[in-house]
PDB file of C-alpha atoms in Angstrom:
ATOM      1  CA  MET A   1     164.152  65.343 137.726  1.00  0.00           C
ATOM      2  CA  LYS A   2     166.430  68.106 138.854  1.00  0.00           C
ATOM      3  CA  ARG A   3     169.429  68.128 141.253  1.00  0.00           C
ATOM      4  CA  ARG A   4     170.552  70.408 144.009  1.00  0.00           C
ATOM      5  CA  LYS A   5     173.822  70.616 145.806  1.00  0.00           C
ATOM      6  CA  LEU A   6     174.370  71.109 149.082  1.00  0.00           C
ATOM      7  CA  GLY A   7     177.559  72.905 150.005  1.00  0.00           C
ATOM      8  CA  ALA A   8     179.259  76.282 149.573  1.00  0.00           C
ATOM      9  CA  ALA A   9     177.280  76.998 146.644  1.00  0.00           C
ATOM     10  CA  ALA A  10     174.074  76.399 147.994  1.00  0.00           C
ATOM     11  CA  LEU A  11     175.027  78.576 150.932  1.00  0.00           C
ATOM     12  CA  VAL A  12     175.910  81.555 148.898  1.00  0.00           C
ATOM     13  CA  LEU A  13     172.267  81.190 146.991  1.00  0.00           C
ATOM     14  CA  LEU A  14     170.477  81.077 150.283  1.00  0.00           C
ATOM     15  CA  ALA A  15     172.379  84.121 151.495  1.00  0.00           C
ATOM     16  CA  ALA A  16     171.290  86.153 148.575  1.00  0.00           C
ATOM     17  CA  SER A  17     167.624  84.714 148.772  1.00  0.00           C
ATOM     18  CA  LEU A  18     167.423  85.845 152.412  1.00  0.00           C
ATOM     19  CA  TRP A  19     169.032  89.067 151.599  1.00  0.00           C
ATOM     20  CA  ALA A  20     166.138  89.605 148.777  1.00  0.00           C
ATOM     21  CA  MET A  21     163.187  87.774 150.878  1.00  0.00           C
ATOM     22  CA  PRO A  22     159.741  88.842 150.381  1.00  0.00           C
ATOM     23  CA  ALA A  23     157.685  90.118 153.130  1.00  0.00           C
ATOM     24  CA  TYR A  24     155.955  87.648 155.653  1.00  0.00           C
ATOM     25  CA  ALA A  25     152.771  87.669 157.430  1.00  0.00           C
ATOM     26  CA  ASP A  26     154.449  87.855 160.777  1.00  0.00           C
ATOM     27  CA  PRO A  27     158.170  87.670 161.848  1.00  0.00           C
ATOM     28  CA  GLY A  28     156.911  84.613 163.927  1.00  0.00           C
ATOM     29  CA  ASP A  29     154.879  82.750 161.613  1.00  0.00           C
ATOM     30  CA  VAL A  30     157.226  80.052 161.729  1.00  0.00           C
ATOM     31  CA  LYS A  31     156.475  76.068 161.997  1.00  0.00           C
ATOM     32  CA  CYS A  32     158.534  73.229 161.601  1.00  0.00           C
ATOM     33  CA  HIS A  33     158.462  69.696 160.296  1.00  0.00           C
ATOM     34  CA  GLU A  34     160.641  66.909 161.444  1.00  0.00           C
ATOM     35  CA  SER A  35     162.040  63.615 161.031  1.00  0.00           C
ATOM     36  CA  PRO A  36     165.192  61.796 162.474  1.00  0.00           C
ATOM     37  CA  ASP A  37     167.533  62.961 160.472  1.00  0.00           C
ATOM     38  CA  TYR A  38     165.930  66.277 159.291  1.00  0.00           C
ATOM     39  CA  LEU A  39     164.329  69.614 160.185  1.00  0.00           C
ATOM     40  CA  VAL A  40     162.057  71.529 157.788  1.00  0.00           C
ATOM     41  CA  VAL A  41     161.257  75.213 158.780  1.00  0.00           C
ATOM     42  CA  GLN A  42     158.508  76.625 157.023  1.00  0.00           C
ATOM     43  CA  ARG A  43     157.932  80.616 157.366  1.00  0.00           C
ATOM     44  CA  ASP A  44     154.833  81.896 155.785  1.00  0.00           C
ATOM     45  CA  ARG A  45     154.646  84.555 153.428  1.00  0.00           C
ATOM     46  CA  LYS A  46     151.719  87.134 153.152  1.00  0.00           C
ATOM     47  CA  ASP A  47     150.934  86.103 149.368  1.00  0.00           C
ATOM     48  CA  TRP A  48     149.553  82.711 150.945  1.00  0.00           C
ATOM     49  CA  ARG A  49     153.069  81.002 150.110  1.00  0.00           C
ATOM     50  CA  SER A  50     156.029  79.531 152.060  1.00  0.00           C
ATOM     51  CA  ASP A  51     159.295  79.206 152.087  1.00  0.00           C
ATOM     52  CA  PHE A  52     161.576  76.564 153.553  1.00  0.00           C
ATOM     53  CA  LEU A  53     165.010  76.088 155.189  1.00  0.00           C
ATOM     54  CA  ILE A  54     166.116  72.415 155.104  1.00  0.00           C
ATOM     55  CA  LYS A  55     168.647  71.417 158.159  1.00  0.00           C
ATOM     56  CA  ARG A  56     170.320  68.020 158.696  1.00  0.00           C
ATOM     57  CA  LYS A  57     170.831  66.679 161.919  1.00  0.00           C
ATOM     58  CA  ALA A  58     173.870  65.640 162.819  1.00  0.00           C
ATOM     59  CA  HIS A  59     172.092  63.061 165.116  1.00  0.00           C
ATOM     60  CA  PRO A  60     168.355  61.940 165.430  1.00  0.00           C
ATOM     61  CA  SER A  61     168.125  63.287 168.901  1.00  0.00           C
ATOM     62  CA  ASP A  62     169.662  66.680 168.508  1.00  0.00           C
ATOM     63  CA  GLN A  63     167.350  69.323 169.224  1.00  0.00           C
ATOM     64  CA  THR A  64     167.795  71.594 165.914  1.00  0.00           C
ATOM     65  CA  GLN A  65     166.140  74.829 166.639  1.00  0.00           C
ATOM     66  CA  CYS A  66     162.897  75.616 164.978  1.00  0.00           C
ATOM     67  CA  ALA A  67     163.957  78.913 163.414  1.00  0.00           C
ATOM     68  CA  PHE A  68     164.422  80.614 160.035  1.00  0.00           C
ATOM     69  CA  THR A  69     168.175  81.329 160.431  1.00  0.00           C
ATOM     70  CA  GLN A  70     171.004  80.464 158.277  1.00  0.00           C
ATOM     71  CA  GLN A  71     173.582  77.704 159.752  1.00  0.00           C
ATOM     72  CA  PRO A  72     176.310  75.478 157.391  1.00  0.00           C
ATOM     73  CA  ALA A  73     174.489  73.261 155.023  1.00  0.00           C
ATOM     74  CA  ALA A  74     171.205  74.773 155.228  1.00  0.00           C
ATOM     75  CA  VAL A  75     169.513  74.763 151.792  1.00  0.00           C
ATOM     76  CA  LEU A  76     166.713  76.989 150.729  1.00  0.00           C
ATOM     77  CA  ILE A  77     163.422  75.892 148.968  1.00  0.00           C
ATOM     78  CA  GLY A  78     161.474  78.952 147.658  1.00  0.00           C
ATOM     79  CA  GLY A  79     162.484  82.716 147.807  1.00  0.00           C
ATOM     80  CA  ARG A  80     161.817  85.499 145.144  1.00  0.00           C
ATOM     81  CA  GLY A  81     159.703  84.463 142.406  1.00  0.00           C
ATOM     82  CA  LYS A  82     158.980  80.642 143.927  1.00  0.00           C
ATOM     83  CA  ARG A  83     155.315  79.760 145.126  1.00  0.00           C
ATOM     84  CA  TYR A  84     155.239  76.802 147.529  1.00  0.00           C
ATOM     85  CA  LEU A  85     152.731  75.185 149.649  1.00  0.00           C
ATOM     86  CA  PHE A  86     153.373  72.338 152.386  1.00  0.00           C
ATOM     87  CA  VAL A  87     151.911  68.947 151.697  1.00  0.00           C
ATOM     88  CA  SER A  88     153.685  66.493 153.796  1.00  0.00           C
ATOM     89  CA  GLN A  89     157.290  65.622 155.456  1.00  0.00           C
ATOM     90  CA  LYS A  90     157.902  61.844 155.642  1.00  0.00           C
ATOM     91  CA  ASP A  91     161.478  60.618 156.567  1.00  0.00           C
ATOM     92  CA  ASP A  92     163.776  62.050 153.999  1.00  0.00           C
ATOM     93  CA  LEU A  93     161.001  62.968 151.773  1.00  0.00           C
ATOM     94  CA  LEU A  94     159.259  66.512 151.251  1.00  0.00           C
ATOM     95  CA  VAL A  95     155.892  66.960 149.368  1.00  0.00           C
ATOM     96  CA  LEU A  96     155.225  70.486 148.148  1.00  0.00           C
ATOM     97  CA  GLN A  97     152.761  72.064 145.920  1.00  0.00           C
ATOM     98  CA  HIS A  98     154.188  74.644 143.179  1.00  0.00           C
ATOM     99  CA  PHE A  99     152.471  77.182 141.702  1.00  0.00           C
ATOM    100  CA  GLY A 100     154.159  78.128 138.390  1.00  0.00           C
ATOM    101  CA  SER A 101     152.970  79.601 135.214  1.00  0.00           C
ATOM    102  CA  LYS A 102     152.956  76.496 133.128  1.00  0.00           C
ATOM    103  CA  SER A 103     149.393  75.024 134.102  1.00  0.00           C
ATOM    104  CA  PRO A 104     147.430  78.122 135.743  1.00  0.00           C
ATOM    105  CA  LYS A 105     144.278  76.588 134.199  1.00  0.00           C
ATOM    106  CA  TYR A 106     144.422  73.305 136.472  1.00  0.00           C
ATOM    107  CA  GLY A 107     146.212  74.018 139.466  1.00  0.00           C
ATOM    108  CA  PRO A 108     149.839  73.429 141.338  1.00  0.00           C
ATOM    109  CA  HIS A 109     152.400  71.060 140.625  1.00  0.00           C
ATOM    110  CA  LEU A 110     152.953  68.256 142.661  1.00  0.00           C
ATOM    111  CA  LYS A 111     156.879  68.033 143.916  1.00  0.00           C
ATOM    112  CA  LEU A 112     158.451  65.220 145.681  1.00  0.00           C
ATOM    113  CA  ILE A 113     161.582  66.115 146.958  1.00  0.00           C
ATOM    114  CA  VAL A 114     164.009  63.850 148.679  1.00  0.00           C
ATOM    115  CA  LEU A 115     166.086  65.295 151.065  1.00  0.00           C
ATOM    116  CA  GLY A 116     169.888  63.966 151.216  1.00  0.00           C
ATOM    117  CA  GLU A 117     173.263  65.258 150.137  1.00  0.00           C
ATOM    118  CA  ARG A 118     171.395  66.053 147.344  1.00  0.00           C
ATOM    119  CA  LEU A 119     167.787  67.358 146.966  1.00  0.00           C
ATOM    120  CA  VAL A 120     166.397  65.104 144.264  1.00  0.00           C
ATOM    121  CA  GLU A 121     163.213  67.052 142.930  1.00  0.00           C
ATOM    122  CA  SER A 122     160.475  65.338 140.936  1.00  0.00           C
ATOM    123  CA  ASP A 123     157.412  66.554 139.511  1.00  0.00           C
ATOM    124  CA  LEU A 124     154.658  64.257 139.778  1.00  0.00           C
ATOM    125  CA  GLY A 125     151.819  66.037 137.725  1.00  0.00           C
ATOM    126  CA  ILE A 126     149.020  68.453 138.144  1.00  0.00           C
ATOM    127  CA  LEU A 127     147.318  68.411 141.605  1.00  0.00           C
ATOM    128  CA  SER A 128     143.782  68.868 141.756  1.00  0.00           C
ATOM    129  CA  GLY A 129     143.049  67.923 145.494  1.00  0.00           C
ATOM    130  CA  ILE A 130     144.253  66.141 148.987  1.00  0.00           C
ATOM    131  CA  ASP A 131     141.609  63.879 150.759  1.00  0.00           C
ATOM    132  CA  GLU A 132     143.941  62.459 153.496  1.00  0.00           C
ATOM    133  CA  VAL A 133     147.693  62.578 154.259  1.00  0.00           C
ATOM    134  CA  LYS A 134     148.556  58.951 156.098  1.00  0.00           C
ATOM    135  CA  ASP A 135     151.562  57.850 157.553  1.00  0.00           C
ATOM    136  CA  GLU A 136     151.858  55.330 154.567  1.00  0.00           C
ATOM    137  CA  GLY A 137     151.115  57.772 151.776  1.00  0.00           C
ATOM    138  CA  ILE A 138     148.565  60.431 150.383  1.00  0.00           C
ATOM    139  CA  ASP A 139     145.037  59.963 149.097  1.00  0.00           C
ATOM    140  CA  LEU A 140     144.779  62.865 146.278  1.00  0.00           C
ATOM    141  CA  TRP A 141     143.303  63.649 143.083  1.00  0.00           C
ATOM    142  CA  MET A 142     145.542  64.045 140.256  1.00  0.00           C
ATOM    143  CA  LYS A 143     144.715  65.380 136.406  1.00  0.00           C
ATOM    144  CA  ILE A 144     145.242  63.137 133.922  1.00  0.00           C
ATOM    145  CA  ASP A 145     145.292  63.261 130.175  1.00  0.00           C
ATOM    146  CA  THR A 146     142.266  61.231 129.344  1.00  0.00           C
ATOM    147  CA  LYS A 147     140.469  63.100 126.803  1.00  0.00           C
ATOM    148  CA  PRO A 148     136.788  63.940 128.177  1.00  0.00           C
ATOM    149  CA  ASP A 149     133.452  61.981 126.244  1.00  0.00           C
ATOM    150  CA  LYS A 150     129.853  61.103 126.716  1.00  0.00           C
ATOM    151  CA  ASN A 151     130.971  58.387 129.283  1.00  0.00           C
ATOM    152  CA  ASN A 152     133.171  59.920 131.569  1.00  0.00           C
ATOM    153  CA  CYS A 153     131.844  63.428 131.445  1.00  0.00           C
ATOM    154  CA  PRO A 154     128.260  62.498 131.286  1.00  0.00           C
ATOM    155  CA  ASP A 155     126.928  65.832 133.172  1.00  0.00           C
ATOM    156  CA  TYR A 156     127.711  67.917 130.200  1.00  0.00           C
ATOM    157  CA  ILE A 157     125.918  66.119 128.040  1.00  0.00           C
ATOM    158  CA  SER A 158     122.510  65.542 129.871  1.00  0.00           C
ATOM    159  CA  GLY A 159     122.920  68.548 132.589  1.00  0.00           C
ATOM    160  CA  SER A 160     119.764  70.380 133.191  1.00  0.00           C
ATOM    161  CA  GLU A 161     121.203  73.711 130.604  1.00  0.00           C
ATOM    162  CA  GLY A 162     121.937  70.808 127.531  1.00  0.00           C
ATOM    163  CA  ALA A 163     125.682  71.672 127.803  1.00  0.00           C
ATOM    164  CA  ASP A 164     127.262  70.575 124.353  1.00  0.00           C
ATOM    165  CA  LEU A 165     130.458  68.473 125.525  1.00  0.00           C
ATOM    166  CA  ASP A 166     132.822  69.752 122.154  1.00  0.00           C
ATOM    167  CA  LYS A 167     132.185  73.283 123.228  1.00  0.00           C
ATOM    168  CA  TYR A 168     133.474  72.539 126.896  1.00  0.00           C
ATOM    169  CA  ILE A 169     136.430  70.392 125.738  1.00  0.00           C
ATOM    170  CA  ASN A 170     137.863  73.585 123.189  1.00  0.00           C
ATOM    171  CA  ASP A 171     136.714  76.272 125.414  1.00  0.00           C
ATOM    172  CA  LYS A 172     140.275  78.021 125.475  1.00  0.00           C
ATOM    173  CA  ASP A 173     139.690  79.551 128.863  1.00  0.00           C
ATOM    174  CA  GLU A 174     137.848  77.040 131.118  1.00  0.00           C
ATOM    175  CA  PRO A 175     138.113  73.691 129.229  1.00  0.00           C
ATOM    176  CA  ILE A 176     136.797  70.523 131.161  1.00  0.00           C
ATOM    177  CA  TYR A 177     139.280  67.789 132.147  1.00  0.00           C
ATOM    178  CA  LEU A 178     139.371  64.660 133.767  1.00  0.00           C
ATOM    179  CA  ILE A 179     140.757  63.980 137.075  1.00  0.00           C
ATOM    180  CA  ARG A 180     141.700  60.568 139.082  1.00  0.00           C
ATOM    181  CA  LYS A 181     141.941  59.436 143.047  1.00  0.00           C
ATOM    182  CA  ASP A 182     145.391  58.129 142.934  1.00  0.00           C
ATOM    183  CA  PHE A 183     147.737  57.508 145.666  1.00  0.00           C
ATOM    184  CA  LEU A 184     151.131  58.792 146.626  1.00  0.00           C
ATOM    185  CA  ASP A 185     153.098  55.705 148.247  1.00  0.00           C
ATOM    186  CA  PHE A 186     155.671  56.850 150.425  1.00  0.00           C
ATOM    187  CA  ALA A 187     157.433  53.592 150.093  1.00  0.00           C
ATOM    188  CA  SER A 188     157.874  53.924 146.333  1.00  0.00           C
ATOM    189  CA  ARG A 189     157.812  57.299 145.904  1.00  0.00           C
ATOM    190  CA  LYS A 190     155.628  56.820 142.979  1.00  0.00           C
ATOM    191  CA  ILE A 191     152.222  57.772 142.287  1.00  0.00           C
ATOM    192  CA  VAL A 192     149.783  54.778 142.298  1.00  0.00           C
ATOM    193  CA  PRO A 193     146.991  55.224 139.838  1.00  0.00           C
ATOM    194  CA  GLY A 194     143.169  54.823 140.964  1.00  0.00           C
ATOM    195  CA  THR A 195     140.518  53.968 139.175  1.00  0.00           C
ATOM    196  CA  GLU A 196     137.646  56.664 140.115  1.00  0.00           C
ATOM    197  CA  THR A 197     137.656  59.657 137.995  1.00  0.00           C
ATOM    198  CA  GLN A 198     135.669  62.883 137.920  1.00  0.00           C
ATOM    199  CA  CYS A 199     135.037  65.453 135.092  1.00  0.00           C
ATOM    200  CA  LEU A 200     135.754  69.274 136.029  1.00  0.00           C
ATOM    201  CA  GLY A 201     135.173  72.517 134.393  1.00  0.00           C
ATOM    202  CA  PRO A 202     132.492  75.160 134.402  1.00  0.00           C
ATOM    203  CA  HIS A 203     128.890  74.564 135.378  1.00  0.00           C
TER     204      HIS A 203
END
């Protein structure tokens, strides 16, 4: 779990990041996500990733400007070398996809960021897909560590091509793996495991 302090240090980092900001799709490609206490300003880049500027409101009725501009206590998520996509914002929770280099075979990591005096970031695992974003949480598919076998990956045993299960499990470039339909509960701020699974891999 990572913690990011707001304040002078954050503003120095923000200024440096804005100075070296990557090219954007268009100067006007800005959208905002709002809760009673926070405004999250999203600016899209040409590489189909986004940067986010977190602005805290002094009062829920404040009309904070929807603009990607520096202001006291604003904090940047993203910048050079960072690759994020927006998923959802709910009150003081921000959910993002993070594209790193650790698991390129499987997909982005799901990040839950708690907004506050400190930004608290949690890595919830590898995201395979999103079904639906609801008021109470998100229906999604997450990669799990369960080993593929003839019961949970039957298509790789009796498929039309007579696939060899061991060959696909041990494939270094495109191994098969299991995903599970889970639920990210905003109230508990945790992943609630489901029971439905799917086997993914080359066909």
